PDB file of C-alpha atoms in Angstrom:
ATOM      1  CA  ASP A   1       7.302  15.171   5.283  1.00 82.00           C
ATOM      2  CA  ILE A   2       7.144  13.082   1.729  1.00 88.00           C
ATOM      3  CA  GLN A   3       4.229  13.697  -0.228  1.00 90.00           C
ATOM      4  CA  MET A   4       2.113  11.377  -2.262  1.00 93.00           C
ATOM      5  CA  THR A   5       0.070  11.576  -5.073  1.00 96.00           C
ATOM      6  CA  GLN A   6      -2.333   8.776  -6.936  1.00 97.00           C
ATOM      7  CA  SER A   7      -4.049   9.470  -9.907  1.00 97.00           C
ATOM      8  CA  PRO A   8      -6.657   9.591 -11.339  1.00 97.00           C
ATOM      9  CA  SER A   9      -9.014   9.763  -8.406  1.00 97.00           C
ATOM     10  CA  THR A  10     -11.942   8.161 -10.365  1.00 98.00           C
ATOM     11  CA  LEU A  11     -11.103   5.479 -13.108  1.00 97.00           C
ATOM     12  CA  SER A  12     -14.413   4.235 -15.403  1.00 97.00           C
ATOM     13  CA  ALA A  13     -13.735   0.789 -17.153  1.00 97.00           C
ATOM     14  CA  SER A  14     -15.467  -2.417 -18.538  1.00 96.00           C
ATOM     15  CA  VAL A  15     -15.394  -5.713 -17.133  1.00 96.00           C
ATOM     16  CA  GLY A  16     -11.765  -7.534 -19.593  1.00 97.00           C
ATOM     17  CA  ASP A  17     -10.350  -4.222 -19.693  1.00 97.00           C
ATOM     18  CA  ARG A  18      -7.108  -3.334 -18.201  1.00 98.00           C
ATOM     19  CA  VAL A  19      -6.673  -0.428 -16.102  1.00 97.00           C
ATOM     20  CA  THR A  20      -3.431   1.165 -14.140  1.00 98.00           C
ATOM     21  CA  ILE A  21      -3.478   3.621 -11.256  1.00 98.00           C
ATOM     22  CA  THR A  22      -0.236   5.546 -10.904  1.00 98.00           C
ATOM     23  CA  CYS A  23       1.011   6.988  -7.411  1.00 98.00           C
ATOM     24  CA  ARG A  24       4.019   9.547  -7.002  1.00 96.00           C
ATOM     25  CA  THR A  25       5.867  10.554  -4.011  1.00 94.00           C
ATOM     26  CA  SER A  26       7.849  14.000  -3.547  1.00 93.00           C
ATOM     27  CA  GLN A  27      11.171  11.905  -2.155  1.00 92.00           C
ATOM     28  CA  SER A  28      12.729   8.955  -3.624  1.00 92.00           C
ATOM     29  CA  ILE A  29      11.355   5.902  -1.287  1.00 89.00           C
ATOM     30  CA  GLY A  30      12.890   3.019  -2.800  1.00 90.00           C
ATOM     31  CA  ILE A  31      10.432   0.233  -2.869  1.00 92.00           C
ATOM     32  CA  TRP A  32       8.926   1.128   0.057  1.00 94.00           C
ATOM     33  CA  LEU A  33       5.107   1.081  -1.344  1.00 96.00           C
ATOM     34  CA  ALA A  34       2.179  -0.979  -0.753  1.00 97.00           C
ATOM     35  CA  TRP A  35      -1.112  -1.415  -2.617  1.00 98.00           C
ATOM     36  CA  TYR A  36      -4.566  -2.004  -0.968  1.00 98.00           C
ATOM     37  CA  GLN A  37      -8.148  -2.360  -2.597  1.00 98.00           C
ATOM     38  CA  GLN A  38     -10.947  -1.517   0.164  1.00 98.00           C
ATOM     39  CA  LYS A  39     -14.739  -2.469  -0.635  1.00 97.00           C
ATOM     40  CA  PRO A  40     -17.930  -0.308   0.549  1.00 96.00           C
ATOM     41  CA  GLY A  41     -18.248  -1.188   4.357  1.00 96.00           C
ATOM     42  CA  GLN A  42     -15.416  -3.642   4.367  1.00 97.00           C
ATOM     43  CA  ALA A  43     -11.477  -3.244   5.841  1.00 98.00           C
ATOM     44  CA  PRO A  44      -9.061  -2.639   3.103  1.00 98.00           C
ATOM     45  CA  ASN A  45      -7.228  -5.621   1.665  1.00 98.00           C
ATOM     46  CA  LEU A  46      -3.005  -5.766   0.601  1.00 98.00           C
ATOM     47  CA  LEU A  47      -2.541  -6.498  -2.880  1.00 98.00           C
ATOM     48  CA  ILE A  48       1.116  -5.437  -3.342  1.00 97.00           C
ATOM     49  CA  TYR A  49       3.837  -4.932  -0.964  1.00 97.00           C
ATOM     50  CA  LYS A  50       7.774  -3.654  -1.801  1.00 96.00           C
ATOM     51  CA  ALA A  51       6.047  -2.130  -5.109  1.00 96.00           C
ATOM     52  CA  SER A  52       5.602  -5.433  -6.918  1.00 97.00           C
ATOM     53  CA  THR A  53       5.264  -8.412  -5.017  1.00 96.00           C
ATOM     54  CA  LEU A  54       2.029  -9.905  -5.242  1.00 97.00           C
ATOM     55  CA  GLN A  55       0.372 -10.823  -1.504  1.00 97.00           C
ATOM     56  CA  SER A  56      -0.334 -14.470  -1.090  1.00 96.00           C
ATOM     57  CA  GLY A  57      -4.351 -15.515  -2.572  1.00 96.00           C
ATOM     58  CA  VAL A  58      -4.342 -12.362  -4.479  1.00 98.00           C
ATOM     59  CA  PRO A  59      -5.003 -12.956  -7.970  1.00 97.00           C
ATOM     60  CA  SER A  60      -2.335 -12.671 -10.849  1.00 97.00           C
ATOM     61  CA  ARG A  61      -3.993 -10.411 -12.715  1.00 97.00           C
ATOM     62  CA  PHE A  62      -3.113  -7.732 -10.426  1.00 98.00           C
ATOM     63  CA  SER A  63       0.366  -6.460 -10.729  1.00 98.00           C
ATOM     64  CA  GLY A  64       2.863  -3.489  -9.211  1.00 98.00           C
ATOM     65  CA  SER A  65       6.181  -1.903 -10.283  1.00 97.00           C
ATOM     66  CA  GLY A  66       7.735   1.488 -10.372  1.00 93.00           C
ATOM     67  CA  SER A  67      10.816   2.256  -7.701  1.00 89.00           C
ATOM     68  CA  VAL A  68      12.175   5.531  -6.837  1.00 90.00           C
ATOM     69  CA  THR A  69       9.219   8.012  -6.588  1.00 94.00           C
ATOM     70  CA  GLU A  70       7.105   6.398  -9.203  1.00 96.00           C
ATOM     71  CA  PHE A  71       4.923   3.280  -9.260  1.00 97.00           C
ATOM     72  CA  THR A  72       1.964   1.820 -10.443  1.00 98.00           C
ATOM     73  CA  LEU A  73      -0.785  -0.800  -9.756  1.00 98.00           C
ATOM     74  CA  THR A  74      -2.220  -2.673 -12.974  1.00 98.00           C
ATOM     75  CA  ILE A  75      -5.329  -4.652 -12.954  1.00 97.00           C
ATOM     76  CA  SER A  76      -5.378  -6.829 -15.943  1.00 97.00           C
ATOM     77  CA  ASN A  77      -8.424  -8.324 -17.440  1.00 96.00           C
ATOM     78  CA  LEU A  78     -10.628  -6.834 -15.331  1.00 97.00           C
ATOM     79  CA  GLN A  79     -13.396  -8.545 -13.197  1.00 96.00           C
ATOM     80  CA  PRO A  80     -16.665  -7.354 -11.646  1.00 95.00           C
ATOM     81  CA  ASP A  81     -15.032  -8.263  -8.351  1.00 96.00           C
ATOM     82  CA  ASP A  82     -12.183  -5.838  -8.968  1.00 97.00           C
ATOM     83  CA  PHE A  83     -14.789  -2.464  -9.086  1.00 93.00           C
ATOM     84  CA  ALA A  84     -13.414  -0.787  -5.960  1.00 97.00           C
ATOM     85  CA  THR A  85     -11.217   1.757  -4.322  1.00 98.00           C
ATOM     86  CA  TYR A  86      -7.403   1.612  -4.130  1.00 98.00           C
ATOM     87  CA  TYR A  87      -4.469   3.563  -2.120  1.00 98.00           C
ATOM     88  CA  CYS A  88      -1.103   3.230  -2.167  1.00 97.00           C
ATOM     89  CA  GLN A  89       0.812   3.725   1.177  1.00 96.00           C
ATOM     90  CA  LEU A  90       4.387   4.452   1.527  1.00 94.00           C
ATOM     91  CA  TYR A  91       6.130   2.032   3.903  1.00 91.00           C
ATOM     92  CA  ASP A  92       8.158   4.752   5.822  1.00 86.00           C
ATOM     93  CA  SER A  93       7.901   7.398   8.120  1.00 81.00           C
ATOM     94  CA  PRO A  94       5.218   8.769   8.186  1.00 87.00           C
ATOM     95  CA  TYR A  95       3.090   5.946   6.154  1.00 91.00           C
ATOM     96  CA  THR A  96       1.407   8.214   3.999  1.00 93.00           C
ATOM     97  CA  PHE A  97      -1.708   6.987   2.017  1.00 95.00           C
ATOM     98  CA  GLY A  98      -2.539   8.088  -1.420  1.00 96.00           C
ATOM     99  CA  GLN A  99      -5.879   9.896  -1.997  1.00 97.00           C
ATOM    100  CA  GLY A 100      -7.495   6.680  -3.455  1.00 98.00           C
ATOM    101  CA  THR A 101      -8.858   5.564  -6.838  1.00 98.00           C
ATOM    102  CA  LYS A 102     -12.246   4.680  -7.459  1.00 98.00           C
ATOM    103  CA  LEU A 103     -13.262   1.942  -9.684  1.00 97.00           C
ATOM    104  CA  GLU A 104     -16.284   2.489 -11.458  1.00 96.00           C
ATOM    105  CA  ILE A 105     -17.781   0.310 -14.123  1.00 87.00           C
TER     106      ILE A 105
ATOM    107  CA  GLU B   1      -6.481 -17.959  11.129  1.00 90.00           C
ATOM    108  CA  VAL B   2      -5.473 -14.622  12.610  1.00 92.00           C
ATOM    109  CA  GLN B   3      -7.770 -12.174  13.496  1.00 96.00           C
ATOM    110  CA  LEU B   4      -8.226  -8.908  15.271  1.00 97.00           C
ATOM    111  CA  LEU B   5     -10.988  -7.366  17.285  1.00 98.00           C
ATOM    112  CA  GLU B   6     -11.498  -3.235  17.691  1.00 98.00           C
ATOM    113  CA  SER B   7     -13.283  -2.201  20.271  1.00 98.00           C
ATOM    114  CA  GLY B   8     -14.138   0.993  22.375  1.00 97.00           C
ATOM    115  CA  GLY B   9     -15.577   3.379  19.883  1.00 97.00           C
ATOM    116  CA  GLY B  10     -18.491   5.129  20.694  1.00 97.00           C
ATOM    117  CA  LEU B  11     -19.507   8.504  21.278  1.00 98.00           C
ATOM    118  CA  VAL B  12     -17.779  11.433  23.017  1.00 98.00           C
ATOM    119  CA  GLN B  13     -17.911  15.310  23.364  1.00 98.00           C
ATOM    120  CA  PRO B  14     -15.127  17.213  21.994  1.00 98.00           C
ATOM    121  CA  GLY B  15     -12.471  17.619  24.391  1.00 97.00           C
ATOM    122  CA  GLY B  16     -13.126  13.915  25.550  1.00 98.00           C
ATOM    123  CA  SER B  17     -11.305  10.810  25.845  1.00 98.00           C
ATOM    124  CA  LEU B  18     -11.604   7.075  24.848  1.00 98.00           C
ATOM    125  CA  ARG B  19      -9.305   4.461  24.503  1.00 98.00           C
ATOM    126  CA  LEU B  20     -10.081   1.388  21.811  1.00 98.00           C
ATOM    127  CA  SER B  21      -8.407  -2.215  21.789  1.00 98.00           C
ATOM    128  CA  CYS B  22      -6.999  -4.146  19.637  1.00 98.00           C
ATOM    129  CA  ALA B  23      -7.328  -7.820  20.573  1.00 97.00           C
ATOM    130  CA  ALA B  24      -5.491 -10.348  18.231  1.00 96.00           C
ATOM    131  CA  SER B  25      -5.656 -14.354  17.719  1.00 92.00           C
ATOM    132  CA  GLY B  26      -3.959 -16.546  15.741  1.00 90.00           C
ATOM    133  CA  LEU B  27      -0.546 -15.195  15.724  1.00 87.00           C
ATOM    134  CA  SER B  28       2.520 -15.172  17.931  1.00 88.00           C
ATOM    135  CA  PHE B  29       1.198 -11.385  19.477  1.00 90.00           C
ATOM    136  CA  SER B  30       4.140 -10.062  21.027  1.00 90.00           C
ATOM    137  CA  SER B  31       6.335 -10.306  17.991  1.00 90.00           C
ATOM    138  CA  GLN B  32       3.883  -8.583  15.966  1.00 94.00           C
ATOM    139  CA  VAL B  33       4.361  -5.169  14.732  1.00 96.00           C
ATOM    140  CA  ILE B  34       0.819  -3.179  14.971  1.00 97.00           C
ATOM    141  CA  SER B  35      -0.781  -0.382  13.799  1.00 97.00           C
ATOM    142  CA  TRP B  36      -3.703   2.033  14.059  1.00 98.00           C
ATOM    143  CA  VAL B  37      -5.618   3.246  10.754  1.00 98.00           C
ATOM    144  CA  ARG B  38      -8.454   5.747  10.504  1.00 98.00           C
ATOM    145  CA  GLN B  39     -10.897   6.896   7.817  1.00 98.00           C
ATOM    146  CA  ALA B  40     -13.222   9.415   8.597  1.00 98.00           C
ATOM    147  CA  PRO B  41     -16.608   9.319   6.990  1.00 97.00           C
ATOM    148  CA  GLY B  42     -16.677   9.276   3.466  1.00 96.00           C
ATOM    149  CA  LYS B  43     -13.007  10.109   3.055  1.00 97.00           C
ATOM    150  CA  GLY B  44      -9.787   7.967   2.316  1.00 97.00           C
ATOM    151  CA  LEU B  45      -7.215   6.282   4.955  1.00 98.00           C
ATOM    152  CA  GLU B  46      -4.911   8.011   7.223  1.00 97.00           C
ATOM    153  CA  TRP B  47      -2.390   5.906   9.232  1.00 96.00           C
ATOM    154  CA  VAL B  48      -2.134   6.937  12.797  1.00 97.00           C
ATOM    155  CA  SER B  49       0.195   5.003  15.140  1.00 97.00           C
ATOM    156  CA  LYS B  50       2.641   2.023  15.276  1.00 96.00           C
ATOM    157  CA  ILE B  51       3.895  -0.191  18.206  1.00 96.00           C
ATOM    158  CA  SER B  52       6.996  -2.392  18.206  1.00 93.00           C
ATOM    159  CA  GLY B  53       6.435  -6.005  19.365  1.00 92.00           C
ATOM    160  CA  GLY B  54       7.860  -5.519  22.770  1.00 91.00           C
ATOM    161  CA  GLY B  55       6.229  -2.310  22.958  1.00 89.00           C
ATOM    162  CA  GLY B  56       9.163  -0.433  23.554  1.00 93.00           C
ATOM    163  CA  SER B  57       8.830   1.753  20.321  1.00 95.00           C
ATOM    164  CA  ALA B  58       6.032   3.632  19.104  1.00 96.00           C
ATOM    165  CA  PHE B  59       5.297   6.187  16.593  1.00 95.00           C
ATOM    166  CA  TYR B  60       2.744   8.693  15.732  1.00 96.00           C
ATOM    167  CA  GLY B  61       1.073  10.452  12.991  1.00 95.00           C
ATOM    168  CA  ASP B  62       0.899  14.400  12.636  1.00 94.00           C
ATOM    169  CA  SER B  63      -2.976  14.634  13.944  1.00 95.00           C
ATOM    170  CA  ALA B  64      -1.915  11.929  16.887  1.00 96.00           C
ATOM    171  CA  LYS B  65       0.990  13.496  18.216  1.00 96.00           C
ATOM    172  CA  GLY B  66       0.536  14.943  22.227  1.00 96.00           C
ATOM    173  CA  ARG B  67      -2.784  13.277  21.988  1.00 98.00           C
ATOM    174  CA  PHE B  68      -2.969   9.883  21.204  1.00 98.00           C
ATOM    175  CA  THR B  69      -0.955   6.731  23.297  1.00 98.00           C
ATOM    176  CA  ILE B  70      -0.367   3.496  21.875  1.00 98.00           C
ATOM    177  CA  SER B  71       0.421   0.043  24.311  1.00 98.00           C
ATOM    178  CA  ARG B  72       0.268  -2.837  24.437  1.00 97.00           C
ATOM    179  CA  ASP B  73      -0.307  -5.777  26.874  1.00 96.00           C
ATOM    180  CA  ASN B  74       2.022  -8.910  25.030  1.00 95.00           C
ATOM    181  CA  VAL B  75      -0.520 -11.318  27.823  1.00 95.00           C
ATOM    182  CA  LYS B  76      -3.757  -9.996  26.816  1.00 95.00           C
ATOM    183  CA  ASN B  77      -2.643  -9.818  23.066  1.00 96.00           C
ATOM    184  CA  THR B  78      -4.234  -6.663  23.212  1.00 97.00           C
ATOM    185  CA  VAL B  79      -3.201  -3.429  21.784  1.00 98.00           C
ATOM    186  CA  TYR B  80      -4.394  -0.079  22.943  1.00 98.00           C
ATOM    187  CA  LEU B  81      -4.812   3.179  21.739  1.00 98.00           C
ATOM    188  CA  GLN B  82      -5.699   6.021  24.265  1.00 98.00           C
ATOM    189  CA  MET B  83      -7.102   9.056  22.688  1.00 98.00           C
ATOM    190  CA  ARG B  84      -7.359  12.780  24.553  1.00 98.00           C
ATOM    191  CA  SER B  85      -8.524  15.673  23.815  1.00 98.00           C
ATOM    192  CA  LEU B  86     -10.440  14.543  21.260  1.00 98.00           C
ATOM    193  CA  ARG B  87     -12.060  16.749  18.598  1.00 98.00           C
ATOM    194  CA  VAL B  88     -14.817  16.882  15.774  1.00 98.00           C
ATOM    195  CA  GLU B  89     -12.336  15.643  12.712  1.00 98.00           C
ATOM    196  CA  ASP B  90     -11.037  12.585  15.028  1.00 98.00           C
ATOM    197  CA  THR B  91     -14.160  11.098  13.829  1.00 98.00           C
ATOM    198  CA  ALA B  92     -13.594   8.010  12.057  1.00 98.00           C
ATOM    199  CA  ILE B  93     -13.615   4.430  11.805  1.00 98.00           C
ATOM    200  CA  TYR B  94     -10.066   3.183  13.617  1.00 98.00           C
ATOM    201  CA  TYR B  95      -8.842   0.044  12.284  1.00 98.00           C
ATOM    202  CA  CYS B  96      -5.627  -1.854  13.651  1.00 98.00           C
ATOM    203  CA  ALA B  97      -3.771  -4.273  11.112  1.00 98.00           C
ATOM    204  CA  LYS B  98      -0.631  -5.921  11.428  1.00 97.00           C
ATOM    205  CA  GLU B  99       2.197  -5.258   9.887  1.00 95.00           C
ATOM    206  CA  LEU B 100       3.882  -7.399   7.423  1.00 93.00           C
ATOM    207  CA  ALA B 101       7.563  -8.220   7.012  1.00 85.00           C
ATOM    208  CA  ASP B 102       7.904  -4.522   7.780  1.00 84.00           C
ATOM    209  CA  ALA B 103       6.142  -3.348   4.442  1.00 89.00           C
ATOM    210  CA  ALA B 104       2.651  -3.301   4.602  1.00 95.00           C
ATOM    211  CA  LEU B 105      -0.286  -3.897   6.257  1.00 97.00           C
ATOM    212  CA  ASP B 106      -1.812  -7.712   6.092  1.00 97.00           C
ATOM    213  CA  VAL B 107      -4.158  -7.943   8.643  1.00 97.00           C
ATOM    214  CA  TRP B 108      -7.002  -6.059   9.674  1.00 98.00           C
ATOM    215  CA  GLY B 109      -9.528  -5.756  12.040  1.00 98.00           C
ATOM    216  CA  GLN B 110     -13.357  -4.850  11.062  1.00 97.00           C
ATOM    217  CA  GLY B 111     -12.752  -1.094  12.522  1.00 98.00           C
ATOM    218  CA  THR B 112     -14.402   0.395  15.638  1.00 98.00           C
ATOM    219  CA  MET B 113     -16.310   4.112  14.743  1.00 98.00           C
ATOM    220  CA  VAL B 114     -15.164   6.820  17.191  1.00 98.00           C
ATOM    221  CA  THR B 115     -18.009   9.805  16.823  1.00 98.00           C
ATOM    222  CA  VAL B 116     -17.234  13.090  18.383  1.00 98.00           C
ATOM    223  CA  SER B 117     -19.722  15.551  18.614  1.00 97.00           C
ATOM    224  CA  SER B 118     -21.776  17.890  21.355  1.00 96.00           C
TER     225      SER B 118
END
């Protein structure tokens, strides 16, 4: 099975900062990677799919890049509403999620 | 507006069974691939299963193989997850979600809690 490694597990930042979260896979997955945001007590919310396509309605300060085995989610100009947990997901069998990154103030 | 609503969660003893439902509205249901994803308390997300729009193809994660069965009724706009031989480690919030363009899960329900405990 393809292994997913998401880092860091925790990230401390301030409003206005630019942060990057990384997801690495043990094998090539092309561009079949999605990113989600989850806030406490809520279902996940899709941010990015196919590695770099911004989901409709998601602010442009979110961006995704990468391919093959290394992918990044970048959030520019952090807003108070962005402090949450972020997950990557391989969107191909076995549809594995990364371990999550908690973005803290 | 597309909406998914899970139901059927609850408390069950180890070894027991439970059937979850995911009712959809606001979409052309029979063309939608639907997944189940779960989240144990305080833990990350785990993909469980998915089913094709027509119901002819089903896929399972390792933790679900041999114990869970996904199915759908396109007349009732509902997807089901039949869970058998439940274990304490199956305790989680179970979400259903709609697939977007074979690439991600774009609409999620609010989740239903399953607790496996004696």
